[in-house]
Structures are given as C-alpha cells and as structure tokens.
Coordinates of C-alpha atoms in Angstrom, one line a residue:
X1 CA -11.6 10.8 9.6
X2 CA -11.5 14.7 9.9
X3 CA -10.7 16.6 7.3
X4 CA -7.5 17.7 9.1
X5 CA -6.4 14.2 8.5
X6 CA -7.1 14.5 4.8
X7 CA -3.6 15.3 3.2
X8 CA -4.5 14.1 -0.6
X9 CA -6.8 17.4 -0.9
X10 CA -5.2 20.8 -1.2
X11 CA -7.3 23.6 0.8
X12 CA -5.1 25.7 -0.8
X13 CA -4.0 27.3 -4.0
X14 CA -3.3 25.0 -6.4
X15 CA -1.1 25.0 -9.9
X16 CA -3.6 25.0 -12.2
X17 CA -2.1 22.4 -14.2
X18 CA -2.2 20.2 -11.1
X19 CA -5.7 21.0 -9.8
X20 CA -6.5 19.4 -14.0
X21 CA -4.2 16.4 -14.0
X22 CA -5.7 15.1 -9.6
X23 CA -9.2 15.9 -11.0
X24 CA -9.2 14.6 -14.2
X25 CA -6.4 11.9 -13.9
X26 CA -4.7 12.7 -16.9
X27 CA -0.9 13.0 -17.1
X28 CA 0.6 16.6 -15.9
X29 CA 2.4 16.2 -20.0
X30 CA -0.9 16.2 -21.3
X31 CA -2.5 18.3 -19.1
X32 CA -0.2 21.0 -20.3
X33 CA -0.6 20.4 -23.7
X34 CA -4.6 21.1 -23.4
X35 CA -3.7 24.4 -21.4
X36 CA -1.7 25.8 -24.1
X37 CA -4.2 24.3 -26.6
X38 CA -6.9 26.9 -24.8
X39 CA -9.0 23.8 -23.6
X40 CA -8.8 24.9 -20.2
X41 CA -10.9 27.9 -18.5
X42 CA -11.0 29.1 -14.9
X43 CA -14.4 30.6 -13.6
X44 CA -15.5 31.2 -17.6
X45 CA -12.3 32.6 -19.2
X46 CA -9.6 30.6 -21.1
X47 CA -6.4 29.9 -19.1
X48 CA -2.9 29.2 -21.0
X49 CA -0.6 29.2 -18.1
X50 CA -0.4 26.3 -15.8
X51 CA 1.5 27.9 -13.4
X52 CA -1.6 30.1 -12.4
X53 CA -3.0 29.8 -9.2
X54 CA -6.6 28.6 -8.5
X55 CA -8.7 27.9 -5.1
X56 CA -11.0 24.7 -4.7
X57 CA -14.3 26.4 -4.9
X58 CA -13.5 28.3 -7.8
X59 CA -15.2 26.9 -12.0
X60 CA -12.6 25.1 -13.7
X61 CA -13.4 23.5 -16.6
X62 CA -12.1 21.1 -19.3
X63 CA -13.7 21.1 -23.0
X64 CA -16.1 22.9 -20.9
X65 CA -16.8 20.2 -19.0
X66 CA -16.6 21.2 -15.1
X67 CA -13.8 19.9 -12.8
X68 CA -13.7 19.1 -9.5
X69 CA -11.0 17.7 -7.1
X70 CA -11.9 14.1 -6.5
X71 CA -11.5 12.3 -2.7
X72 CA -8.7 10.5 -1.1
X73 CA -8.5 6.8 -2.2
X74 CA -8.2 3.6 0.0
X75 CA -8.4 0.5 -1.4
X76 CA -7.6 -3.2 -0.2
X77 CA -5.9 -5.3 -3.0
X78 CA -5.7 -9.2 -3.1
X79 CA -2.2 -9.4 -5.1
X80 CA -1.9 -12.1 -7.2
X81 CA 1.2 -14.0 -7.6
X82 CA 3.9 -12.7 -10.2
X83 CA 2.4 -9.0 -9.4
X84 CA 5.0 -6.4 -8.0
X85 CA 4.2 -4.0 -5.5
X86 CA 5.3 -1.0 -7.4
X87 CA 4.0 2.0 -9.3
X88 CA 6.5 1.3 -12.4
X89 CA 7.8 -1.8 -13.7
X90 CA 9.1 -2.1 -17.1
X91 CA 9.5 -6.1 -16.8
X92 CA 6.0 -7.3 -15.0
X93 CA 2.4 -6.1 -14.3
X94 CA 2.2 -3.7 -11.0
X95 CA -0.4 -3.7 -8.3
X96 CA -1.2 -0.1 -10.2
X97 CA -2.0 -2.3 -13.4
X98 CA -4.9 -4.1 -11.7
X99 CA -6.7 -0.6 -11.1
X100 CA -8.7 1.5 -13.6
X101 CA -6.8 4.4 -15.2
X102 CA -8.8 6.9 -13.4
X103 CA -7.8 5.4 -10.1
X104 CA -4.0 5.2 -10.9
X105 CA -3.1 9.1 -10.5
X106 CA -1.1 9.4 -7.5
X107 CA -2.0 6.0 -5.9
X108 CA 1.1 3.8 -4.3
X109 CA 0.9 0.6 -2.1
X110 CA 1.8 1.2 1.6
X111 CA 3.7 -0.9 2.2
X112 CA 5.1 -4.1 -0.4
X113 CA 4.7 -7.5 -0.6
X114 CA 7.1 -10.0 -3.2
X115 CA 6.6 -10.9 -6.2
X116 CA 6.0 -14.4 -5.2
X117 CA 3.7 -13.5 -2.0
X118 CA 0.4 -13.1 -2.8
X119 CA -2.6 -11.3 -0.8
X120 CA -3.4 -7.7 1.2
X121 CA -1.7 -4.9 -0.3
X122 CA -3.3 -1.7 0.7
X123 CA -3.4 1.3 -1.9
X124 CA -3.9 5.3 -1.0
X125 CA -2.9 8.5 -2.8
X126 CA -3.0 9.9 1.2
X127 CA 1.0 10.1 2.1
X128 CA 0.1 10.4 5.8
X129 CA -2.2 7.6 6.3
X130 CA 0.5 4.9 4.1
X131 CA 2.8 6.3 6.8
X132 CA 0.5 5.4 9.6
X133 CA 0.1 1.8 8.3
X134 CA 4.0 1.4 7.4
X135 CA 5.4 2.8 10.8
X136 CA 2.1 3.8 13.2
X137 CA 2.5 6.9 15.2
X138 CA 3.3 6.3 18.9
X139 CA 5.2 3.2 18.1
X140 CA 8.5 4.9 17.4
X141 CA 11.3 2.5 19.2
X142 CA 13.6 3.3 22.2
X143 CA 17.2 4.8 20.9
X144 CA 19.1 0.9 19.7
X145 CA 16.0 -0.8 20.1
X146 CA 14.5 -2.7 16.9
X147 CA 12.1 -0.6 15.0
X148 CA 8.0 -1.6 15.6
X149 CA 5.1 -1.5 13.4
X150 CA 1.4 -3.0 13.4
X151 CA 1.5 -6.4 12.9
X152 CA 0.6 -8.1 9.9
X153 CA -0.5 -12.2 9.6
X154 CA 0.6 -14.5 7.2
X155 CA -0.5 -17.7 6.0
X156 CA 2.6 -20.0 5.5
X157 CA 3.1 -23.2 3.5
X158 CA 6.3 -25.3 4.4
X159 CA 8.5 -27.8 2.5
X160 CA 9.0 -29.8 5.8
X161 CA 7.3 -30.0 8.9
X162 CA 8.1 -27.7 11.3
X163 CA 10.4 -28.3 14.3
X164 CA 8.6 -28.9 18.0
X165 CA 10.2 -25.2 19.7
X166 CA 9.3 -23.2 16.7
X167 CA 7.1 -21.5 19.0
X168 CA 9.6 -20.7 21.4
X169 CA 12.2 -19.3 19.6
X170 CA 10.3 -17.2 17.2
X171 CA 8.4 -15.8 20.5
X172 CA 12.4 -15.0 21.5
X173 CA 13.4 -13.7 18.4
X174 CA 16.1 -14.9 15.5
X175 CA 19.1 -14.1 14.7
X176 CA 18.4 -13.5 10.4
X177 CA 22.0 -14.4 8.4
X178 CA 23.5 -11.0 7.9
X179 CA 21.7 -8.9 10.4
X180 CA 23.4 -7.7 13.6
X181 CA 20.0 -7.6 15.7
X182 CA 17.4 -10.6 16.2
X183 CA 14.2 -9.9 15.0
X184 CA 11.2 -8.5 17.1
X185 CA 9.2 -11.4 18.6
X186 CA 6.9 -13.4 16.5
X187 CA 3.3 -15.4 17.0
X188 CA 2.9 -18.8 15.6
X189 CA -0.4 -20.8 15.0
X190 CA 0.0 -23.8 13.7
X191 CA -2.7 -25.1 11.1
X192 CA -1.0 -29.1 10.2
X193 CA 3.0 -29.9 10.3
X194 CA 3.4 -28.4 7.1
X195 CA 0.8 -24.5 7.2
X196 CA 1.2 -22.1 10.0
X197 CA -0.3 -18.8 10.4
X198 CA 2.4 -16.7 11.6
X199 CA 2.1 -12.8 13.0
X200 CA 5.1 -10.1 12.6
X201 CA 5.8 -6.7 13.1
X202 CA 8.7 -6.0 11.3
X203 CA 9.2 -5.5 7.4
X204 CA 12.9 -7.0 7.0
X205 CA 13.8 -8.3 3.2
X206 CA 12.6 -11.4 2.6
X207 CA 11.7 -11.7 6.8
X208 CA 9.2 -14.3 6.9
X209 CA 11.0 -17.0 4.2
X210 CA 14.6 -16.0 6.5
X211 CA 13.1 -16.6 9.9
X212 CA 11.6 -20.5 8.6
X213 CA 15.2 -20.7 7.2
X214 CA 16.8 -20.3 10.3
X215 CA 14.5 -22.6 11.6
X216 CA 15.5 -25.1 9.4
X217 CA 12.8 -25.4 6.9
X218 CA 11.9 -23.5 3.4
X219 CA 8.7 -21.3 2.4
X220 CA 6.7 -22.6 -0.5
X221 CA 4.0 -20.7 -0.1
X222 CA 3.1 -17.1 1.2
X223 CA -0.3 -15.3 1.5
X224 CA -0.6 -12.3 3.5
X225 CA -3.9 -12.4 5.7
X226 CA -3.9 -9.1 7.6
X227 CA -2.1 -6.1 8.4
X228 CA -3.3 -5.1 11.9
X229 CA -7.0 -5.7 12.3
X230 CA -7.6 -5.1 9.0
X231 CA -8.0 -8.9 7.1
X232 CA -8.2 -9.2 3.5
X233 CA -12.0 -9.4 2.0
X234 CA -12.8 -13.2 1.3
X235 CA -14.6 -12.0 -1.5
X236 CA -12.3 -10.5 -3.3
X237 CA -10.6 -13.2 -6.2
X238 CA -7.1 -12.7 -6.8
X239 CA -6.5 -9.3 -8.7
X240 CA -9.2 -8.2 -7.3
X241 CA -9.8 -4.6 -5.1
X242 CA -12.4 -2.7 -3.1
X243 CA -12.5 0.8 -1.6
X244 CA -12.1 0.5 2.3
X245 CA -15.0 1.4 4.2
X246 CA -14.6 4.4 6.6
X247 CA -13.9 2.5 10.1
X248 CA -11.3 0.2 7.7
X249 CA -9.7 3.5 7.4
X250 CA -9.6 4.7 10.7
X251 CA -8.1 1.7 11.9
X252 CA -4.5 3.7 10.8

C-alpha cells in the first residue's frame, strides 16, 4: 500500500495528548494525567498541556522513555462462538478482548459477525481500508438497485436436508420476511444434504439463517470462510489472530 492510502498515521500535527495515548496505547484519561504530572517532554523539555501541537519527527518522550507513532494494524480473527463483534460489551467477551492491550487502541472489526457465528472477522485501526472491505469502492449500486459488496463464503450446517431448487432460487434472489427488495443473488455448493457452502454479497440482519428459512429449513451452524479472496488461516484455533500479510491487505 502507498502511504497515501495509510489514513491511521497523522503526517500532520498532532495533539500531544493523542500523539502519547496511539503510540503508547494508553487511555487519552490517563495520558492526561501523566502530562499534568510532568511525565511528558517534547524534544527534551517538559510539556503540561496536551493540547500542544507536535510533528511526527519531532522527540517525544514518556518517563523519558522515547515515543514513536506505531503502524496501521490488520489482523484476521477466527471468532469463537459466544464472542461479539464489538469494541464494548458490558455482558460478553468482544473480539477486542482476544487481542493484547497494546493492540486494542483504536482497533474495530470491519465488518460483524453474530454472536453465534463463528470464524473471519477482520480487525484494523485504518477507517478507510474497513470501509473498502464493508462496501468496496467502484461497487456503489445504480439509484433503487440493492446495495453490493465483496462477497463473503460461509460454511452452513442445516437441521433438514435441503430442498432440490435451492440452487435456483437463491441464484434468483429471495424475498426475506419484512424486506421490500429480494436479496442480491447467491452461490450454493453443496457439501452432503445437510452442509453447504454458500457465497453472499450483502450484510442484511441475520441474512444467511433468513434466506435457509425461506427455503424451508433452519441454520444450526454458521462459520464464516472468506470475505472476498481473503480465506480464514487454517492455522489459526478459535480465538485465535494474525497480522495480515501485505498482498492480504491490498486485496481491499
């Protein structure tokens, strides 16, 4: 990627309570608390205000220990079940628990999967690229027409088996209880009577469980595979995650 793409790195001036709490991942609270403390110093001399300005290449340093601005952060998650895709959650662990505390700062998942659904979630603290992967750039929809995104594959465990024209009328779209426009068109691959793989490229509540109601039949399972062509490491155990590599990236 070029750094023009980079949008989790100020070039800029910078707060200098900010420019502390990115490159040290503490809290903006307690970052503030160490500035008026007279922890802090910019290019050798104490700073008590965080509101001053400061450039990237300039010293700043905390308990004199130097500072610097770390990189944007991708990572690929394999959720576990009973996980929510959130950066808060006063009731259940979040995706954001799973990670170290000095990778939490600023990170969100782009893009959510349920509680009960379990695989790919991808993490970033880069707004533009999350957008890329929620709603891609050059895939913006005709005025009235449903709105697109990449694809992403999931791996789907039925109660029943499932009916002979599945195929066929997920491939012409169906009409969800309580929508007003059928969903975009969907690939199915089916695995035995009872696991399909199934691709879309929509993110409707609930979509994938709705569409096999439709169809008759009920979800028991969910795993999500892929989102575009990025698949989910088969090495990585469930709560596990991994940095993406730098053609993973530029795949958004």
């Amino acid at each position: 990627m070029s750094p023009d793409d980079n949008s989790s790195i100020d070039s800029g001036p910078m707060r200098l309570d900010k420019f502390v709490s990115q490159a040290s991942g503490l809290s903006r609270k307690q970052v503030q608390k160490l500035i008026r403390k007279g922890e802090v110093s910019v290019d050798g001399e104490c700073c008590r205000d965080g509101a001053t300005k400061v450039m990237p290449q300039q010293s700043v340093c905390l308990d004199d220990e130097p500072l610097q601005l770390r990189g944007p952060i991708y990572l690929m998650l394999n959720k576990p079940l009973g996980v929510v895709c959130s950066t808060e959650d006063f009731d259940h662990e979040t995706v954001l628990d799973l990670l170290p505390y000095d990778l939490q700062e600023g990170v969100h998942p782009a893009g959510r999967l349920d509680i009960d659904t379990s695989g790919l979630v991808l993490l970033t603290d880069d707004g533009q690229w999350s957008h890329r992967v929620t709603s891609p750039k050059g895939r913006a929809p005709k005025s009235g027409a449903a709105k697109k995104g990449v694809f992403k594959r999931y791996r789907v465990e039925l109660a029943e088996p499932l009916c002979d024209k599945a195929e066929q009328r997920l491939d012409e779209g169906l009409m969800l209880r309580g929508e007003t426009k059928p969903t975009l068109p969907a690939k199915l691959q089916r695995l035995s009577p009872t696991e399909v793989l199934i691709e879309i490229q929509e993110g409707r509540y609930h979509q994938v469980k709705r569409m096999f109601a439709v169809l008759g039949n009920r979800v028991v399972g969910l795993h999500r595979e892929a989102i575009g062509a990025l698949a989910l490491d088969p090495e990585l155990e469930p709560g596990q995650y991994r940095a993406l590599e730098t053609h993973e990236i530029d795949l958004f």
